[in-house]
Short mmCIF file of C-alpha atoms and ligand atoms in Angstrom, two decimals:
data_model
loop_
_atom_site.label_atom_id
_atom_site.label_comp_id
_atom_site.label_asym_id
_atom_site.label_seq_id
_atom_site.Cartn_x
_atom_site.Cartn_y
_atom_site.Cartn_z
CA MET N 1 -26.06 -4.63 6.99
CA VAL N 2 -22.77 -4.01 5.26
CA ILE N 3 -23.32 -2.68 1.75
CA PRO N 4 -21.15 -2.98 -1.35
CA ASP N 5 -19.95 0.43 -2.37
CA ASN N 6 -21.62 1.16 -5.69
CA SER N 7 -21.10 4.87 -5.45
CA MET N 8 -17.38 4.93 -6.27
CA PRO N 9 -16.47 8.15 -8.08
CA SER N 10 -14.74 7.77 -11.44
CA ASP N 11 -11.77 9.88 -10.32
CA ASN N 12 -9.49 9.43 -7.27
CA SER N 13 -11.32 11.96 -5.05
CA MET N 14 -12.42 9.27 -2.60
CA GLN N 15 -8.83 8.11 -2.16
CA PHE N 16 -7.74 11.76 -1.86
CA ALA N 17 -10.15 12.22 1.09
CA TYR N 18 -9.15 8.88 2.64
CA TRP N 19 -5.37 9.46 2.59
CA ASN N 20 -5.70 13.09 3.71
CA GLY N 21 -8.07 12.23 6.56
CA ALA N 22 -7.70 10.12 9.68
CA THR N 23 -6.02 7.23 7.86
CA GLY N 24 -3.33 9.38 6.30
CA GLN N 25 -2.69 10.99 9.66
CA LEU N 26 -2.48 7.59 11.33
CA TRP N 27 0.03 6.32 8.75
CA ALA N 28 2.01 9.54 9.37
CA ASP N 29 1.91 9.10 13.17
CA GLU N 30 2.74 5.39 13.04
CA GLN N 31 5.32 5.45 10.25
CA LEU N 32 8.00 3.62 12.27
CA ARG N 33 5.67 0.82 13.35
CA ILE N 34 4.18 0.39 9.89
CA ASP N 35 7.60 0.29 8.28
CA ARG N 36 8.63 -2.39 10.74
CA ARG N 37 5.59 -4.51 9.78
CA LEU N 38 6.35 -4.15 6.10
CA GLY N 39 10.06 -4.86 6.47
CA GLU N 40 10.26 -8.32 4.87
CA LEU N 41 8.01 -7.34 1.97
CA SER N 42 9.94 -4.15 1.49
CA SER N 43 13.21 -6.05 1.13
CA ALA N 44 11.68 -8.35 -1.49
CA VAL N 45 10.47 -5.48 -3.76
CA MET N 46 13.78 -3.64 -3.33
CA ALA N 47 15.57 -6.74 -4.52
CA LEU N 48 13.18 -7.04 -7.50
CA ALA N 49 13.67 -3.38 -8.47
CA ALA N 50 17.49 -3.61 -8.14
CA ALA N 51 18.02 0.17 -8.39
CA LYS N 52 21.49 0.93 -9.62
CA SER N 53 23.97 3.76 -9.09
CA GLY N 54 23.06 6.80 -11.19
CA GLU N 55 19.52 5.72 -11.97
CA ARG N 56 16.50 8.07 -11.93
CA VAL N 57 13.61 6.56 -9.99
CA LEU N 58 9.97 7.38 -9.40
CA ASP N 59 8.34 6.03 -6.22
CA ILE N 60 4.57 5.97 -6.76
CA GLY N 61 2.37 6.34 -3.66
CA CYS N 62 5.54 6.90 -1.61
CA GLY N 63 3.65 7.76 1.60
CA CYS N 64 6.05 8.72 4.41
CA GLY N 65 9.03 8.28 2.08
CA THR N 66 10.73 5.23 3.58
CA THR N 67 11.28 3.46 0.24
CA THR N 68 12.08 6.77 -1.51
CA LEU N 69 14.89 7.45 0.91
CA GLU N 70 16.15 3.84 0.75
CA LEU N 71 16.14 4.00 -3.11
CA ALA N 72 18.21 7.18 -2.88
CA THR N 73 20.96 5.21 -1.10
CA HIS N 74 20.95 2.65 -3.95
CA VAL N 75 21.15 5.18 -6.81
CA GLY N 76 23.75 7.34 -4.99
CA PRO N 77 24.59 11.01 -5.58
CA ASP N 78 24.57 10.60 -9.38
CA GLY N 79 21.02 9.32 -9.37
CA SER N 80 17.76 10.84 -8.16
CA VAL N 81 14.48 9.71 -6.69
CA THR N 82 11.08 11.40 -6.77
CA GLY N 83 8.30 10.28 -4.43
CA VAL N 84 4.76 11.07 -5.57
CA ASP N 85 1.76 10.89 -3.29
CA ILE N 86 -1.64 12.48 -2.72
CA SER N 87 -1.42 12.45 1.08
CA ALA N 88 -0.28 15.75 2.57
CA PRO N 89 0.23 14.37 6.12
CA MET N 90 2.33 11.47 4.91
CA LEU N 91 4.36 13.71 2.57
CA ALA N 92 5.00 16.08 5.50
CA VAL N 93 6.61 13.18 7.36
CA ALA N 94 8.57 12.26 4.21
CA ALA N 95 9.88 15.77 3.80
CA SER N 96 10.88 16.05 7.46
CA ARG N 97 12.97 12.86 7.17
CA ASN N 98 14.73 13.85 3.99
CA ARG N 99 18.40 14.82 4.25
CA ALA N 100 19.33 13.83 0.72
CA HIS N 101 19.93 16.33 -2.09
CA ASN N 102 18.78 13.93 -4.81
CA VAL N 103 15.32 13.24 -3.36
CA THR N 104 12.17 15.24 -4.20
CA PHE N 105 8.66 14.75 -2.95
CA VAL N 106 5.71 15.84 -5.09
CA GLU N 107 2.10 16.09 -3.89
CA ALA N 108 0.15 14.92 -6.95
CA ASP N 109 -2.19 12.29 -8.31
CA ALA N 110 0.08 9.81 -10.15
CA ALA N 111 -2.85 8.97 -12.40
CA THR N 112 -2.86 12.39 -14.04
CA PHE N 113 0.41 14.16 -13.14
CA ALA N 114 2.39 15.34 -16.18
CA PHE N 115 5.62 13.39 -15.73
CA ASP N 116 8.89 14.11 -17.56
CA ARG N 117 9.86 11.13 -19.68
CA ASP N 118 13.22 10.58 -17.87
CA ARG N 119 12.90 7.68 -15.39
CA ASP N 120 14.88 4.45 -15.45
CA LEU N 121 12.73 2.78 -12.82
CA ILE N 122 9.15 3.20 -11.58
CA PHE N 123 8.83 1.63 -8.14
CA SER N 124 6.02 1.18 -5.67
CA ARG N 125 5.50 -0.53 -2.28
CA PHE N 126 1.75 -1.00 -2.03
CA GLY N 127 1.01 2.42 -3.60
CA VAL N 128 -0.62 1.53 -6.95
CA MET N 129 -3.83 -0.31 -6.08
CA PHE N 130 -5.94 2.76 -5.38
CA PHE N 131 -6.68 4.14 -8.86
CA ALA N 132 -10.30 4.51 -9.99
CA ASP N 133 -9.12 3.85 -13.54
CA PRO N 134 -6.01 1.64 -13.28
CA ILE N 135 -5.41 1.35 -17.05
CA GLY N 136 -5.63 5.11 -17.45
CA ALA N 137 -3.37 5.65 -14.42
CA PHE N 138 -0.71 3.18 -15.58
CA THR N 139 -0.85 4.61 -19.13
CA ASN N 140 0.00 7.98 -17.56
CA ILE N 141 2.65 6.52 -15.21
CA ARG N 142 4.36 4.84 -18.13
CA THR N 143 4.97 8.24 -19.75
CA ALA N 144 7.57 8.83 -16.96
CA LEU N 145 9.82 6.02 -18.32
CA ALA N 146 12.79 6.76 -20.51
CA THR N 147 13.53 4.28 -23.25
CA GLY N 148 14.40 0.90 -21.75
CA GLY N 149 12.96 1.84 -18.35
CA ARG N 150 11.30 -0.68 -16.05
CA LEU N 151 8.50 -1.04 -13.54
CA ALA N 152 8.66 -2.92 -10.23
CA PHE N 153 6.05 -2.99 -7.52
CA VAL N 154 4.62 -5.15 -4.73
CA CYS N 155 0.86 -5.51 -4.14
CA TRP N 156 -1.38 -7.78 -2.14
CA ARG N 157 -2.88 -11.07 -3.27
CA PRO N 158 -6.58 -11.47 -2.34
CA MET N 159 -7.56 -10.88 1.31
CA ILE N 160 -8.39 -14.54 1.84
CA ASP N 161 -4.69 -15.39 1.31
CA ASN N 162 -3.62 -12.64 3.74
CA ALA N 163 -4.28 -13.87 7.26
CA TRP N 164 -2.87 -10.62 8.69
CA ALA N 165 -5.95 -8.89 7.22
CA ALA N 166 -8.53 -11.68 7.06
CA THR N 167 -8.21 -12.97 10.65
CA PRO N 168 -9.07 -9.69 12.40
CA PHE N 169 -11.61 -8.79 9.73
CA GLU N 170 -13.50 -12.06 10.06
CA ALA N 171 -13.42 -11.86 13.87
CA ALA N 172 -15.06 -8.41 13.98
CA LYS N 173 -17.04 -8.17 10.76
CA HIS N 174 -20.38 -8.66 12.55
CA LEU N 175 -19.61 -5.40 14.40
CA ILE N 176 -19.04 -3.26 11.32
CA PRO N 177 -21.46 -0.36 11.55
CA ALA N 178 -24.54 -0.58 9.35
CA ASN N 179 -24.34 1.11 5.97
CA THR N 180 -20.55 1.18 5.99
CA PRO N 181 -19.51 1.35 2.33
CA LEU N 182 -17.11 -1.55 1.90
CA PRO N 183 -15.17 -1.51 -1.39
CA ILE N 184 -13.70 -4.77 -0.10
CA LEU N 185 -16.89 -6.58 -1.20
CA ASP N 186 -15.91 -5.74 -4.80
CA PRO N 187 -12.59 -7.46 -5.23
CA PHE N 188 -11.54 -5.01 -8.00
CA ALA N 189 -12.61 -1.78 -6.28
CA PRO N 190 -9.70 0.60 -5.53
CA GLY N 191 -8.12 -0.53 -2.31
CA PRO N 192 -5.36 -2.75 -0.95
CA PHE N 193 -6.55 -5.97 -2.61
CA ALA N 194 -7.63 -4.53 -6.01
CA PHE N 195 -4.68 -6.21 -7.78
CA GLY N 196 -5.28 -9.61 -6.18
CA ASP N 197 -6.11 -11.29 -9.53
CA SER N 198 -2.68 -11.64 -11.25
CA GLY N 199 -4.22 -12.26 -14.69
CA ARG N 200 -6.25 -9.07 -14.51
CA THR N 201 -3.23 -7.09 -13.26
CA SER N 202 -1.09 -8.39 -16.20
CA SER N 203 -3.84 -7.52 -18.69
CA MET N 204 -4.24 -4.03 -17.23
CA LEU N 205 -0.50 -3.35 -17.46
CA GLU N 206 -0.42 -4.61 -21.04
CA ALA N 207 -3.40 -2.48 -21.90
CA ALA N 208 -1.47 0.46 -20.46
CA GLY N 209 1.38 -0.28 -22.85
CA PHE N 210 3.85 -2.22 -20.60
CA THR N 211 5.58 -5.29 -22.00
CA ASN N 212 7.39 -8.31 -20.48
CA VAL N 213 4.97 -8.29 -17.58
CA VAL N 214 5.90 -10.81 -14.89
CA VAL N 215 3.75 -11.40 -11.78
CA ASP N 216 5.35 -13.72 -9.20
CA PRO N 217 3.94 -14.81 -5.87
CA LEU N 218 5.70 -13.82 -2.65
CA ASP N 219 4.77 -15.76 0.44
CA SER N 220 5.91 -14.02 3.56
CA THR N 221 4.74 -12.95 6.97
CA MET N 222 3.63 -9.71 8.48
CA PHE N 223 4.85 -8.98 11.98
CA LEU N 224 1.94 -7.43 13.83
CA GLY N 225 3.49 -6.81 17.19
CA GLU N 226 5.39 -8.12 20.15
CA THR N 227 2.28 -8.35 22.28
CA LEU N 228 -1.36 -9.15 21.57
CA GLU N 229 -2.29 -5.56 22.33
CA GLU N 230 0.21 -4.28 19.77
CA ALA N 231 -1.05 -6.74 17.20
CA ALA N 232 -4.65 -5.62 17.82
CA ASP N 233 -3.50 -2.02 17.34
CA ALA N 234 -2.13 -3.05 13.92
CA ALA N 235 -5.50 -4.43 12.84
CA PHE N 236 -7.07 -1.04 13.54
CA GLU N 237 -4.30 0.88 11.75
CA VAL N 238 -3.89 -0.92 8.43
CA GLY N 239 -6.06 -3.20 6.33
CA PRO N 240 -9.77 -3.77 5.76
CA LEU N 241 -10.84 -3.77 9.41
CA ALA N 242 -9.18 -0.42 9.94
CA ARG N 243 -11.10 0.94 6.92
CA ALA N 244 -14.41 -0.58 8.02
CA MET N 245 -14.09 0.64 11.65
CA ALA N 246 -12.91 4.18 10.75
CA GLY N 247 -16.36 5.66 11.50
CA ALA N 248 -17.35 3.36 14.37
CA ASP N 249 -18.21 4.70 17.83
CA GLU N 250 -16.02 3.95 20.87
CA SER N 251 -18.24 1.20 22.22
CA THR N 252 -18.26 -0.67 18.84
CA ARG N 253 -14.52 -0.28 18.51
CA HIS N 254 -14.07 -1.66 22.00
CA SER N 255 -16.19 -4.76 21.21
CA ALA N 256 -14.35 -5.19 17.91
CA ARG N 257 -11.01 -4.99 19.67
CA ARG N 258 -12.02 -7.74 22.10
CA ALA N 259 -13.01 -9.94 19.20
CA VAL N 260 -9.71 -9.19 17.40
CA LEU N 261 -7.68 -9.90 20.55
CA ALA N 262 -9.35 -13.31 20.84
CA SER N 263 -8.73 -14.10 17.17
CA LEU N 264 -5.07 -13.23 17.35
CA SER N 265 -4.35 -15.00 20.65
CA GLU N 266 -3.70 -18.36 19.03
CA SER N 267 -0.98 -16.82 16.89
CA LEU N 268 0.97 -15.37 19.84
CA THR N 269 4.43 -16.90 20.25
CA THR N 270 7.47 -15.87 22.30
CA ASP N 271 8.47 -13.74 19.27
CA GLY N 272 5.17 -11.90 19.19
CA VAL N 273 2.40 -12.15 16.58
CA SER N 274 3.18 -12.75 12.93
CA LEU N 275 0.63 -13.88 10.32
CA PRO N 276 0.89 -15.00 6.70
CA ALA N 277 1.18 -12.26 4.11
CA ALA N 278 0.71 -13.06 0.40
CA CYS N 279 1.82 -10.62 -2.25
CA TRP N 280 2.53 -10.35 -5.97
CA LEU N 281 5.90 -9.07 -7.07
CA VAL N 282 5.25 -7.37 -10.40
CA SER N 283 7.81 -6.29 -12.98
CA ALA N 284 7.53 -5.00 -16.52
CA THR N 285 9.33 -2.91 -19.08
CA GLY N 286 7.97 0.26 -20.59
C1 SAM J 301 -0.79 1.59 1.49
S1 SAM J 301 -0.08 3.17 1.40
C2 SAM J 301 1.61 2.80 1.02
C3 SAM J 301 2.51 3.93 1.32
C4 SAM J 301 4.01 3.65 1.11
N1 SAM J 301 4.27 3.23 -0.28
C5 SAM J 301 4.50 2.61 2.08
O1 SAM J 301 4.74 1.46 1.67
O2 SAM J 301 4.62 2.92 3.27
C6 SAM J 301 -0.70 3.72 -0.17
C7 SAM J 301 -0.20 5.11 -0.59
O3 SAM J 301 -0.66 5.37 -1.92
C8 SAM J 301 -1.03 6.73 -1.96
N2 SAM J 301 -1.90 6.96 -3.12
C9 SAM J 301 -3.17 6.51 -3.29
N3 SAM J 301 -3.67 6.93 -4.45
C10 SAM J 301 -2.71 7.66 -5.07
C11 SAM J 301 -2.61 8.38 -6.30
N4 SAM J 301 -3.66 8.43 -7.14
N5 SAM J 301 -1.50 9.04 -6.57
C12 SAM J 301 -0.43 9.05 -5.74
N6 SAM J 301 -0.43 8.38 -4.54
C13 SAM J 301 -1.56 7.70 -4.21
C14 SAM J 301 -1.64 7.00 -0.63
O4 SAM J 301 -1.75 8.36 -0.29
C15 SAM J 301 -0.72 6.22 0.27
O5 SAM J 301 0.38 7.03 0.73
#
């Protein structure tokens, strides 16, 4: 039996453990492949954010620093970018890639970190859906904005609209080990799909003090791999199945992989495997 996770702590300690454990290490090891998968979605949120020369930017949940480093090229030498994350392994990758003088990485919980009030833009690519107390976290994050500053981030719509996540999950969910805590059964629990309800996300941001909140749908695709095998790897690296199978034994993972391969086979084309990805592009002013 898969159980809803009713034991969520009221702080971000569970996410801290998650992103500093096997998952954080996996994201660190697979940074290139993960970035490739997120490429189209990344371009969309970069366009929304429209970082300009000389701006000071904060990248929340910056992970391995890909968007932080890209933002630095947009703001140029007169601007600066700070990436904030709780994951030591991902930040280690970010730091090792950094050649820019105007980029800083900070290991901290964005929900509570004491920000200077000097940012023109707060940005995030899928790094803001993991807070135990989202209104409290965004109230704190807003303190980083200088007068007239803005917020721009991309987050997922519900899992059911995201075939890249739903297809492998549905195919293997009968194999998820008993007593696996699955926050996914609570649509608002901290996790990738926590901001799936656009009305709730708008209300939370307004409650945190943001104004002019706009939440627009983005319909795109996620490239999972050139081969079926690569696409199956993706299902065990990111998304709800990866989370659910993290503690599974080898034999269960093997069975799950076979189920996932079968489920993805009908999406294989000569260009590889791509599946629908549904996001919200969110913007606001501070
Ligand atoms: C789905 S990953 C996205 C990483 C990166 N933005 C990217 O697109 O590659 C979510 C990131 O949010 C970070 N994160 C989760 N909770 C956080 C918090 N409270 N403060 C800062 N970062 C957090 C995780 O460590 C992880 O790096």
